[in-house]
mmCIF file with all atom_site columns, C-alpha atoms in Angstrom:
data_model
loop_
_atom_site.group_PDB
_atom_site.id
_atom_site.type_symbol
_atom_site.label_atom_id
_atom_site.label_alt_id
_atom_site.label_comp_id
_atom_site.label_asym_id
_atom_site.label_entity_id
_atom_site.label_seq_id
_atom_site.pdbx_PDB_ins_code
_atom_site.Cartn_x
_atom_site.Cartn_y
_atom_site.Cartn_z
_atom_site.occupancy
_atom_site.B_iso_or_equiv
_atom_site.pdbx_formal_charge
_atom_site.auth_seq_id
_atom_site.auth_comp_id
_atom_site.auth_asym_id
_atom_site.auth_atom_id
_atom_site.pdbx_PDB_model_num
ATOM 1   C CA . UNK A 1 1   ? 33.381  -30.749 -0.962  1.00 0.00 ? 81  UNK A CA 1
ATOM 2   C CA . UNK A 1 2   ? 33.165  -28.918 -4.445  1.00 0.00 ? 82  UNK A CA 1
ATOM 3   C CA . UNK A 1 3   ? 29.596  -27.497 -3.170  1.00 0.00 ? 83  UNK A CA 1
ATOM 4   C CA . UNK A 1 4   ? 31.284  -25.545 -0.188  1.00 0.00 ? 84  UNK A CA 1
ATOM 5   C CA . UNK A 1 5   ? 32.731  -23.136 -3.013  1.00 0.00 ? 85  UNK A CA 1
ATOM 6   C CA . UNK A 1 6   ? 29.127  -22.887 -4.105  1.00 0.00 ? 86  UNK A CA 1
ATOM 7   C CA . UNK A 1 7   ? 27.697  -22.182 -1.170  1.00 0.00 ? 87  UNK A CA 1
ATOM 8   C CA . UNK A 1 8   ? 28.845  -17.987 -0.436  1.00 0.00 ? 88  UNK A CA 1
ATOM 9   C CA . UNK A 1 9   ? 27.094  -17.095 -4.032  1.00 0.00 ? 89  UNK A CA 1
ATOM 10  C CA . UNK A 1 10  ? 23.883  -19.208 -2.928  1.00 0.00 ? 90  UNK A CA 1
ATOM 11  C CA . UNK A 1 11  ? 23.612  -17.176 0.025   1.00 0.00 ? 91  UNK A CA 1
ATOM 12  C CA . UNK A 1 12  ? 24.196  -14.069 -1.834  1.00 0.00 ? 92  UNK A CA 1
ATOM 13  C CA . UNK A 1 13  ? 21.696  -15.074 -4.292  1.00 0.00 ? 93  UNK A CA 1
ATOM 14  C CA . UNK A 1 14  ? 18.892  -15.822 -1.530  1.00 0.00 ? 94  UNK A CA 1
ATOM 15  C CA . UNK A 1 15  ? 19.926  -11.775 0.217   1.00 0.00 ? 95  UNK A CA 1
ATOM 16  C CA . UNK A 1 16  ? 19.548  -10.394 -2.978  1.00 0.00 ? 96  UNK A CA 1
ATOM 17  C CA . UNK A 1 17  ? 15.985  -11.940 -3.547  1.00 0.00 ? 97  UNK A CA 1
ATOM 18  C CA . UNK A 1 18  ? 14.695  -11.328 0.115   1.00 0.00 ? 98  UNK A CA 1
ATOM 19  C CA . UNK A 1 19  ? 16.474  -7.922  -0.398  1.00 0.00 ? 99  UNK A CA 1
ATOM 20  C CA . UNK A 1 20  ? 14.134  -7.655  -4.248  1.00 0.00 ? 100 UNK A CA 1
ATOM 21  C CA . UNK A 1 21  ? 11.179  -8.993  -2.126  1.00 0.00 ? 101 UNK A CA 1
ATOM 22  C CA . UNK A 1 22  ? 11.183  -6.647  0.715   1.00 0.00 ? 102 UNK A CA 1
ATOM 23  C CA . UNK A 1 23  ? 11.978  -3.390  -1.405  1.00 0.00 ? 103 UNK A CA 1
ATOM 24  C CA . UNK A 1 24  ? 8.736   -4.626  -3.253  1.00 0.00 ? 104 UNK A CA 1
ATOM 25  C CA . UNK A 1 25  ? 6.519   -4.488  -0.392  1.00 0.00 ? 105 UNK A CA 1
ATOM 26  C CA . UNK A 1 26  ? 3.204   -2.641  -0.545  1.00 0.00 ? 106 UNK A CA 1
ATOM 27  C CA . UNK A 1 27  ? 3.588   0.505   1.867   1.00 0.00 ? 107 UNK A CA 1
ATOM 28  C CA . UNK A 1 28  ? 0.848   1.440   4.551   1.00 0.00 ? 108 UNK A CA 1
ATOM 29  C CA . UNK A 1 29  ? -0.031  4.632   5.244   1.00 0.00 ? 109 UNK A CA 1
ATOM 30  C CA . UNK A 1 30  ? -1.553  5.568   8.422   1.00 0.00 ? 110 UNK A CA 1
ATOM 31  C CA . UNK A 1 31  ? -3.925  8.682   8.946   1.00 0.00 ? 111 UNK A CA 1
ATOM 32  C CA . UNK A 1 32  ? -5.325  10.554  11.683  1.00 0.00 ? 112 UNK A CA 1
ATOM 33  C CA . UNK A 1 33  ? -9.084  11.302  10.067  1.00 0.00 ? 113 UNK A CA 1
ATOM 34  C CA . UNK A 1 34  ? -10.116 14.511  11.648  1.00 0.00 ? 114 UNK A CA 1
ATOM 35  C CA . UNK A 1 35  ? -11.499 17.594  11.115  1.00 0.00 ? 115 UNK A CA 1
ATOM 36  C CA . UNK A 1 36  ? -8.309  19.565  9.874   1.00 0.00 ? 116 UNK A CA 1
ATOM 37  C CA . UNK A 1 37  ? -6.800  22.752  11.754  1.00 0.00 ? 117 UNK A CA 1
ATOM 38  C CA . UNK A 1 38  ? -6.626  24.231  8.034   1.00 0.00 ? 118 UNK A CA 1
ATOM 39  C CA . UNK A 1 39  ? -7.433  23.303  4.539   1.00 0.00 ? 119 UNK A CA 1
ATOM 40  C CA . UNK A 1 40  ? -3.997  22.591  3.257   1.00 0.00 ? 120 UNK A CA 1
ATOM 41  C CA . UNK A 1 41  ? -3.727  20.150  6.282   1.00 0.00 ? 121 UNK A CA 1
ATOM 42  C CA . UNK A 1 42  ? -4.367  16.623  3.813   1.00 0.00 ? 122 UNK A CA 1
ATOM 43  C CA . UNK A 1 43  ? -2.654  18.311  0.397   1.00 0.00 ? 123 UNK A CA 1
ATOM 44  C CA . UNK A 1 44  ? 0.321   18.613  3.231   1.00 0.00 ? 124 UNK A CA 1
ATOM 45  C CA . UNK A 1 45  ? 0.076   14.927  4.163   1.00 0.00 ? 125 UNK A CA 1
ATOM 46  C CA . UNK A 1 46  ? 0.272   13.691  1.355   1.00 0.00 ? 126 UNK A CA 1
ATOM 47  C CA . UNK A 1 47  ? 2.714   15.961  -0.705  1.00 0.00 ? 127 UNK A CA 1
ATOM 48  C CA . UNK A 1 48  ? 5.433   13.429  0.359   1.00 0.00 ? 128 UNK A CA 1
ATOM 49  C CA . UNK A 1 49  ? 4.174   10.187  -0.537  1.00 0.00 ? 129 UNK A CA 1
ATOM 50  C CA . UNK A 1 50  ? 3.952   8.230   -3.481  1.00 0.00 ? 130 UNK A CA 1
ATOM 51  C CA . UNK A 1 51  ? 0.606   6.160   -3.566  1.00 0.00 ? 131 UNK A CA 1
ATOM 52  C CA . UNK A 1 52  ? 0.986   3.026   -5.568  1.00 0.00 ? 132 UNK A CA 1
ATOM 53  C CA . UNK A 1 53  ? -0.671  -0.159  -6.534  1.00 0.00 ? 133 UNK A CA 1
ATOM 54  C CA . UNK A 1 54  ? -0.755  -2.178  -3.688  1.00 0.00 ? 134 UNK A CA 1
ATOM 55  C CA . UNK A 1 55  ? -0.553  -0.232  -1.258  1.00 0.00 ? 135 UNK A CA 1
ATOM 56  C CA . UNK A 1 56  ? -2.997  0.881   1.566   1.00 0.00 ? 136 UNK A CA 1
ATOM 57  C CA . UNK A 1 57  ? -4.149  3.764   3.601   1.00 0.00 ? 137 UNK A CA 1
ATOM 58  C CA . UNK A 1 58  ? -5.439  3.028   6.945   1.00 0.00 ? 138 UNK A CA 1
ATOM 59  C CA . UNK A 1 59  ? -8.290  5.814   8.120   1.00 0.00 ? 139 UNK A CA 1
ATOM 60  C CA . UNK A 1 60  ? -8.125  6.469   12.331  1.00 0.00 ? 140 UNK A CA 1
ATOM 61  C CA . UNK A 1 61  ? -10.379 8.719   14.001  1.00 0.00 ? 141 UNK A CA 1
ATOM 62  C CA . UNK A 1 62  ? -11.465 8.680   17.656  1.00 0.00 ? 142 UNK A CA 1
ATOM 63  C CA . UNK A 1 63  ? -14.266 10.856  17.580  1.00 0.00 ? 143 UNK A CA 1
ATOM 64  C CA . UNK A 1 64  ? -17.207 11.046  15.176  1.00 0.00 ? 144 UNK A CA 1
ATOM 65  C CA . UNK A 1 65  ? -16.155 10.815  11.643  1.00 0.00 ? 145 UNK A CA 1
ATOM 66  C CA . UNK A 1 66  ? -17.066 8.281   9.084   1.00 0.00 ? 146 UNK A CA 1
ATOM 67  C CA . UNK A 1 67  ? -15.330 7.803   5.117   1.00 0.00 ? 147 UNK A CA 1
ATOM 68  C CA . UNK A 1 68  ? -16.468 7.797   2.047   1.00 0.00 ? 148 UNK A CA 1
ATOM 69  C CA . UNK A 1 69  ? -14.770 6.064   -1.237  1.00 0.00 ? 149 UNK A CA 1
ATOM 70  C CA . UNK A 1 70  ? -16.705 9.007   -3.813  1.00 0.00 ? 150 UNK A CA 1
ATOM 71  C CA . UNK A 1 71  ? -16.598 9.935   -7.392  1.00 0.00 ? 151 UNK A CA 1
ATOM 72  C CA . UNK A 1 72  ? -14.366 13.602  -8.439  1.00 0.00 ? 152 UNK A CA 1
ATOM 73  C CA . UNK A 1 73  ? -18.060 15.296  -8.080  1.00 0.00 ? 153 UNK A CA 1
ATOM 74  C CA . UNK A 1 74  ? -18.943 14.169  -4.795  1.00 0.00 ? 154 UNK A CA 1
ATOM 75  C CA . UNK A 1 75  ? -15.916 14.849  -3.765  1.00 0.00 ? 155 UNK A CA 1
ATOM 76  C CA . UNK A 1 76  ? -15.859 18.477  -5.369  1.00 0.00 ? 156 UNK A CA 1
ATOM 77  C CA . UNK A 1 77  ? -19.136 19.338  -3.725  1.00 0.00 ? 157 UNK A CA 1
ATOM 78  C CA . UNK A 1 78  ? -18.997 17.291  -0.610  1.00 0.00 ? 158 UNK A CA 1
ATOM 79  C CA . UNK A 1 79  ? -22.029 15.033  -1.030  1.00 0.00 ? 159 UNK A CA 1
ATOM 80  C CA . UNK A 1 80  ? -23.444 12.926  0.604   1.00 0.00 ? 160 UNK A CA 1
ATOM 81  C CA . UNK A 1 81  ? -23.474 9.562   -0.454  1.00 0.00 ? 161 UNK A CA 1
ATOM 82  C CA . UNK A 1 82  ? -24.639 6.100   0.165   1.00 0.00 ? 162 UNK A CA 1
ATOM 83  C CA . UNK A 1 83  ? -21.360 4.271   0.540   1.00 0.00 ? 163 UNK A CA 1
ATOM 84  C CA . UNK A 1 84  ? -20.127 4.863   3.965   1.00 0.00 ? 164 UNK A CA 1
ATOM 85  C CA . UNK A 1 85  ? -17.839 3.404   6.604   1.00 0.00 ? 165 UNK A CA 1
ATOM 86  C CA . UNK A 1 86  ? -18.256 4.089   9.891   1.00 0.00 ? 166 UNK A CA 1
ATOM 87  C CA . UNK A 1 87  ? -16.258 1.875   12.016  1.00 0.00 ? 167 UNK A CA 1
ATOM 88  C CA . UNK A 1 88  ? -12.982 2.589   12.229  1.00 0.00 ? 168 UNK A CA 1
ATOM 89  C CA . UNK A 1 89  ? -9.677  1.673   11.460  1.00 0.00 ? 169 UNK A CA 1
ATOM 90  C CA . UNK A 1 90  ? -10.694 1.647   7.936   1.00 0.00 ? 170 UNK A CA 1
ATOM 91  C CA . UNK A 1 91  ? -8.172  0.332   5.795   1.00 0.00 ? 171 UNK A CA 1
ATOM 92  C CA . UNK A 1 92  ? -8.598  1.214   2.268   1.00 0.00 ? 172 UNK A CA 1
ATOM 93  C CA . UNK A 1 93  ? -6.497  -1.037  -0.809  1.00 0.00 ? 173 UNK A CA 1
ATOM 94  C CA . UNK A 1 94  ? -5.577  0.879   -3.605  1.00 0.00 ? 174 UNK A CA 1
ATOM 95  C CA . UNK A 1 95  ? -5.724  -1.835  -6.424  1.00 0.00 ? 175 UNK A CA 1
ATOM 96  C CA . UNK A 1 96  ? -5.587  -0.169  -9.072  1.00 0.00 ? 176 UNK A CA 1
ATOM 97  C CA . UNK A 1 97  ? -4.696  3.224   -10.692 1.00 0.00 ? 177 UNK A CA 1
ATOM 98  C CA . UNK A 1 98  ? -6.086  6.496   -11.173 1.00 0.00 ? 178 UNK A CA 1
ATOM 99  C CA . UNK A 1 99  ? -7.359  8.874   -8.487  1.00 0.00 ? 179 UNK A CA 1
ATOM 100 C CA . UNK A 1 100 ? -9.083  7.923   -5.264  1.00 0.00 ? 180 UNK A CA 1
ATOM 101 C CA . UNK A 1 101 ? -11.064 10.371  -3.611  1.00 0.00 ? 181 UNK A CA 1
ATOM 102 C CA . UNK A 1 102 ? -12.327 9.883   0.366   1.00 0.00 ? 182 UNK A CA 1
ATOM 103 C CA . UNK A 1 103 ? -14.706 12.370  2.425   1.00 0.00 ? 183 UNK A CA 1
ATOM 104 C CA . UNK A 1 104 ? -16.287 12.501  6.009   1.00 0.00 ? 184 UNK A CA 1
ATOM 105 C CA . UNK A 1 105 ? -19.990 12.854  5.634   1.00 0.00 ? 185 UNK A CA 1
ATOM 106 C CA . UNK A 1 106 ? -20.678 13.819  9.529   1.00 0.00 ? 186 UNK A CA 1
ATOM 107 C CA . UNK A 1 107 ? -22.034 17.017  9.145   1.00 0.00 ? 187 UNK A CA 1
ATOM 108 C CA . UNK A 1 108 ? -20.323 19.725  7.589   1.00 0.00 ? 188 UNK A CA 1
ATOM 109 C CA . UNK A 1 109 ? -16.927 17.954  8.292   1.00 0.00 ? 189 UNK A CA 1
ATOM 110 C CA . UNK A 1 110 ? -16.208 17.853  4.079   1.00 0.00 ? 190 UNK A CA 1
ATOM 111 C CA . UNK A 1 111 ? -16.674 21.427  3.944   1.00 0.00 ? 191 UNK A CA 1
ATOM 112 C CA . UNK A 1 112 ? -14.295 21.827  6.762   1.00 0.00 ? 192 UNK A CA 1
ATOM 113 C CA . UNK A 1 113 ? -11.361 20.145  5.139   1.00 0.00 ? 193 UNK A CA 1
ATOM 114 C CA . UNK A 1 114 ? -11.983 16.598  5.943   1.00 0.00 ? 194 UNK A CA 1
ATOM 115 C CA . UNK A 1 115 ? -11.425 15.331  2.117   1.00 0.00 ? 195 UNK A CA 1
ATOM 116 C CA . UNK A 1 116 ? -8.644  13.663  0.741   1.00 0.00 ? 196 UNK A CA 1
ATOM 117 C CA . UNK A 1 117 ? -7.626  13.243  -2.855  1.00 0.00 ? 197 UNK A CA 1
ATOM 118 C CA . UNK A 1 118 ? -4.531  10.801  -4.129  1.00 0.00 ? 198 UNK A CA 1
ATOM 119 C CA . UNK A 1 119 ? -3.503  9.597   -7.512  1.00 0.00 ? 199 UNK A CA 1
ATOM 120 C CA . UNK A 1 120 ? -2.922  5.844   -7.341  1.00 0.00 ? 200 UNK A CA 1
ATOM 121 C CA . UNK A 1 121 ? 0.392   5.125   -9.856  1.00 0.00 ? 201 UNK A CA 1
ATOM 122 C CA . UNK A 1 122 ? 1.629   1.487   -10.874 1.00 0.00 ? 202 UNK A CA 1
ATOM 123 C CA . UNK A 1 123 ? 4.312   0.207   -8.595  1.00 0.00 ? 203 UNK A CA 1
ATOM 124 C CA . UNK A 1 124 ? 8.194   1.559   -9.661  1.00 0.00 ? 204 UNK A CA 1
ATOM 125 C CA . UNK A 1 125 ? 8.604   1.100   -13.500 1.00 0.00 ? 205 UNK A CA 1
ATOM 126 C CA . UNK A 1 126 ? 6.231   -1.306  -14.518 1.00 0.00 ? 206 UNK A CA 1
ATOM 127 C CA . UNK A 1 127 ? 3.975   -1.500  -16.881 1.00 0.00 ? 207 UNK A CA 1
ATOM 128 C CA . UNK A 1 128 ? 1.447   -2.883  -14.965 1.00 0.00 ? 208 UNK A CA 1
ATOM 129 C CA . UNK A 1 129 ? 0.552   -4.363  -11.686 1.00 0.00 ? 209 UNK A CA 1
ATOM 130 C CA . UNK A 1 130 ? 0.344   -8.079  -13.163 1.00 0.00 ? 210 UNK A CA 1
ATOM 131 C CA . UNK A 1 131 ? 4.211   -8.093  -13.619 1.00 0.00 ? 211 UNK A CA 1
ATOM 132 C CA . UNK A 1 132 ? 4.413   -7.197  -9.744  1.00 0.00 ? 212 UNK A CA 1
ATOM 133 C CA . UNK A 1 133 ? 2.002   -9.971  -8.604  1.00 0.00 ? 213 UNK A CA 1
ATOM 134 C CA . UNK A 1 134 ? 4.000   -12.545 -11.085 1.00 0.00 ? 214 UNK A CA 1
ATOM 135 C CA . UNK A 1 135 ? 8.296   -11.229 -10.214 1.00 0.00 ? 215 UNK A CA 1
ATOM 136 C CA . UNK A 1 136 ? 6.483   -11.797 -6.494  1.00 0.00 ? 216 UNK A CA 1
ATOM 137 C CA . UNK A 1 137 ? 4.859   -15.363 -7.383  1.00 0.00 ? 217 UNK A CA 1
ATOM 138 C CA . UNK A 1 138 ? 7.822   -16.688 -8.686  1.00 0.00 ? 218 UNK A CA 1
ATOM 139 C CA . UNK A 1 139 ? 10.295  -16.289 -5.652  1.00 0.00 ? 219 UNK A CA 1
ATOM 140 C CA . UNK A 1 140 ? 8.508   -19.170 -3.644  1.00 0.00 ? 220 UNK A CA 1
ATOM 141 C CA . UNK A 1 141 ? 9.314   -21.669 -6.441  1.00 0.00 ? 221 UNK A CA 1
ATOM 142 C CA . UNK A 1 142 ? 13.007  -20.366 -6.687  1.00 0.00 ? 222 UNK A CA 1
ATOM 143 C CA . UNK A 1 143 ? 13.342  -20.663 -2.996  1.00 0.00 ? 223 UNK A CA 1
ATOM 144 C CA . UNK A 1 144 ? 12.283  -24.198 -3.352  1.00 0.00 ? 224 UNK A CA 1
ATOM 145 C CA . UNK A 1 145 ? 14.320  -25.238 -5.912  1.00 0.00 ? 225 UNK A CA 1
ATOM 146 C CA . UNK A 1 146 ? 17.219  -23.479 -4.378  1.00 0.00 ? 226 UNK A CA 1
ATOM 147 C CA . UNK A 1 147 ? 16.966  -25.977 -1.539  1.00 0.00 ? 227 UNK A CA 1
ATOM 148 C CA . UNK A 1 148 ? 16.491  -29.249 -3.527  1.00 0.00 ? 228 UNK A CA 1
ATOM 149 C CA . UNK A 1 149 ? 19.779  -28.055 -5.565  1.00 0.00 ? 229 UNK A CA 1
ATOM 150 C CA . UNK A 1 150 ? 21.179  -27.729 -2.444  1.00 0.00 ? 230 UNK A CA 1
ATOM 151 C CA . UNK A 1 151 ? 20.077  -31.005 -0.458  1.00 0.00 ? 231 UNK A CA 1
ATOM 152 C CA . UNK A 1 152 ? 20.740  -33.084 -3.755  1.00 0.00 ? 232 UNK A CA 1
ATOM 153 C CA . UNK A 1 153 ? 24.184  -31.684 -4.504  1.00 0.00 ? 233 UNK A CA 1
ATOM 154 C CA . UNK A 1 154 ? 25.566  -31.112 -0.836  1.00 0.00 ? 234 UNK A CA 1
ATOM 155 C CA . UNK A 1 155 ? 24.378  -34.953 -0.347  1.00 0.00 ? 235 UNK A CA 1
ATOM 156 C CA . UNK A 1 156 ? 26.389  -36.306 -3.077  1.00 0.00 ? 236 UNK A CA 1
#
């Protein structure tokens, strides 16, 4: 019977990590890859997002387009280069930080706008991405525990 009291701040507890869990989540951020209606068009995508460690951008084109993961200079002078995708979706993970630049090598598509440059920045406040990977390794074993606490002290 004394458990029963203990019970409302174990469910709190478990909320407040699935709530910690979920705002942790890597974000996903979805792109139409085409040849842009102006130059601005990708500085305008992503001038509202925050790129992080972790996260992903998917690349989705229906006509003929390709990307390219390229250095600053490639990028700069829209060459072409040797390390192409061409199916598509292309999904992209940004695993570490620093900037990421992407081009379209069909054609003159580059020089038409198709290029897109993000800065990659470590998730929230950490320091690094290791303290993510091990604040997200460690709620399994909590959860676990939780529920032996709970089966051994709600039996007795």
């Amino acid at each position: 019977m004394a458990c029963r009291g203990l019970m409302p701040s174990v469910c709190c507890f478990m909320f407040g990590l699935a709530f910690l869990a979920a705002s942790a989540a890597a974000a996903e951020y979805k792109l139409q890859w085409i040849v842009p209606p102006s130059t601005d068009y990708y500085t305008n995508w992503i001038s509202n997002k925050t790129f992080e460690v972790g996260d992903s951008v998917m690349f989705n084109w229906s006509t003929t387009h390709n990307v390219a993961d390229v250095s600053k200079s490639e990028y700069d002078n829209c060459s072409k280069t040797s390390s192409v995708v061409a199916s598509h979706p292309v999904q992209i993970q940004l695993n570490s930080t620093g900037n990421r630049y992407f081009i379209c090598t069909v054609d003159d598509h580059c020089r038409l706008g198709q290029k897109l440059a993000i800065t990659v920045k470590n998730r929230g406040n950490e320091a690094s991405s290791a303290s993510f990977v091990s604040v997200g390794a460690l709620y399994p074993g909590l959860a676990i525990s939780l529920v032996y606490f709970l089966s051994y002290y709600y039996y007795i």
